[in-house]
PDB file of C-alpha atoms in Angstrom:
ATOM      1  CA  MET A 144     111.203  98.473 119.267  1.00  0.00           C
ATOM      2  CA  LYS A 145     113.017  98.790 115.963  1.00  0.00           C
ATOM      3  CA  ARG A 146     114.053  95.147 116.127  1.00  0.00           C
ATOM      4  CA  LEU A 147     110.442  94.065 116.722  1.00  0.00           C
ATOM      5  CA  LEU A 148     109.322  95.987 113.646  1.00  0.00           C
ATOM      6  CA  TRP A 149     111.986  94.267 111.529  1.00  0.00           C
ATOM      7  CA  ILE A 150     110.908  90.870 112.818  1.00  0.00           C
ATOM      8  CA  LEU A 151     107.255  91.634 112.044  1.00  0.00           C
ATOM      9  CA  ALA A 152     108.219  92.918 108.601  1.00  0.00           C
ATOM     10  CA  TRP A 153     110.109  89.689 107.796  1.00  0.00           C
ATOM     11  CA  ILE A 154     107.183  87.611 109.059  1.00  0.00           C
ATOM     12  CA  ALA A 155     104.876  89.615 106.786  1.00  0.00           C
ATOM     13  CA  VAL A 156     107.228  89.021 103.843  1.00  0.00           C
ATOM     14  CA  ALA A 157     107.283  85.290 104.569  1.00  0.00           C
ATOM     15  CA  VAL A 158     103.478  85.080 104.844  1.00  0.00           C
ATOM     16  CA  TRP A 159     103.011  87.090 101.655  1.00  0.00           C
ATOM     17  CA  SER A 160     105.543  84.917  99.817  1.00  0.00           C
ATOM     18  CA  LEU A 161     103.771  81.735 100.908  1.00  0.00           C
ATOM     19  CA  PHE A 162     100.431  83.194  99.817  1.00  0.00           C
ATOM     20  CA  ALA A 163     101.822  84.227  96.420  1.00  0.00           C
ATOM     21  CA  TRP A 164     103.481  80.821  95.949  1.00  0.00           C
ATOM     22  CA  GLY A 165     100.218  79.037  96.775  1.00  0.00           C
ATOM     23  CA  ALA A 166      98.174  81.261  94.467  1.00  0.00           C
ATOM     24  CA  TYR A 167     100.670  80.693  91.644  1.00  0.00           C
ATOM     25  CA  GLY A 168     100.482  76.951  92.195  1.00  0.00           C
ATOM     26  CA  LEU A 169      96.683  76.941  92.126  1.00  0.00           C
ATOM     27  CA  LEU A 170      96.528  79.081  88.989  1.00  0.00           C
ATOM     28  CA  ASP A 171      99.133  76.890  87.311  1.00  0.00           C
ATOM     29  CA  PHE A 172      97.256  73.717  88.252  1.00  0.00           C
ATOM     30  CA  PHE A 173      93.792  74.885  87.183  1.00  0.00           C
ATOM     31  CA  GLY A 174      95.109  76.746  84.142  1.00  0.00           C
ATOM     32  CA  GLY A 175      96.963  73.676  82.976  1.00  0.00           C
ATOM     33  CA  MET A 176      93.907  71.524  83.544  1.00  0.00           C
ATOM     34  CA  ALA A 177      91.763  73.969  81.578  1.00  0.00           C
ATOM     35  CA  ALA A 178      94.278  74.062  78.730  1.00  0.00           C
ATOM     36  CA  ARG A 179      94.532  70.258  78.564  1.00  0.00           C
ATOM     37  CA  ASN A 180      90.746  69.824  78.575  1.00  0.00           C
ATOM     38  CA  ALA A 181      89.734  72.769  76.404  1.00  0.00           C
ATOM     39  CA  ASP A 182      88.393  70.446  73.705  1.00  0.00           C
ATOM     40  CA  ILE A 183      85.780  69.097  76.148  1.00  0.00           C
ATOM     41  CA  VAL A 184      84.109  72.519  76.403  1.00  0.00           C
ATOM     42  CA  THR A 185      83.614  72.998  72.686  1.00  0.00           C
ATOM     43  CA  GLY A 186      84.582  71.407  69.426  1.00  0.00           C
ATOM     44  CA  HIS A 187      85.176  74.715  67.651  1.00  0.00           C
ATOM     45  CA  PRO A 188      88.932  74.904  66.931  1.00  0.00           C
ATOM     46  CA  GLU A 189      89.304  78.664  67.462  1.00  0.00           C
ATOM     47  CA  THR A 190      87.544  78.523  70.824  1.00  0.00           C
ATOM     48  CA  VAL A 191      89.739  75.612  71.930  1.00  0.00           C
ATOM     49  CA  GLU A 192      92.832  77.596  70.941  1.00  0.00           C
ATOM     50  CA  TRP A 193      91.572  80.674  72.802  1.00  0.00           C
ATOM     51  CA  LEU A 194      90.886  78.625  75.949  1.00  0.00           C
ATOM     52  CA  SER A 195      94.343  77.096  75.765  1.00  0.00           C
TER      53      SER A 195
END
């Protein structure tokens, strides 16, 4: 029983790690895209800097 719990715990760690890695990748991708294209949203320099 104890071994089964350890196996389930490691599976949970692996699933959580994959989820966190995917979320980080999505935030990095969309955040980078938003930062690169901040000047499309507005021409005001301070707003572009804030969005970046």
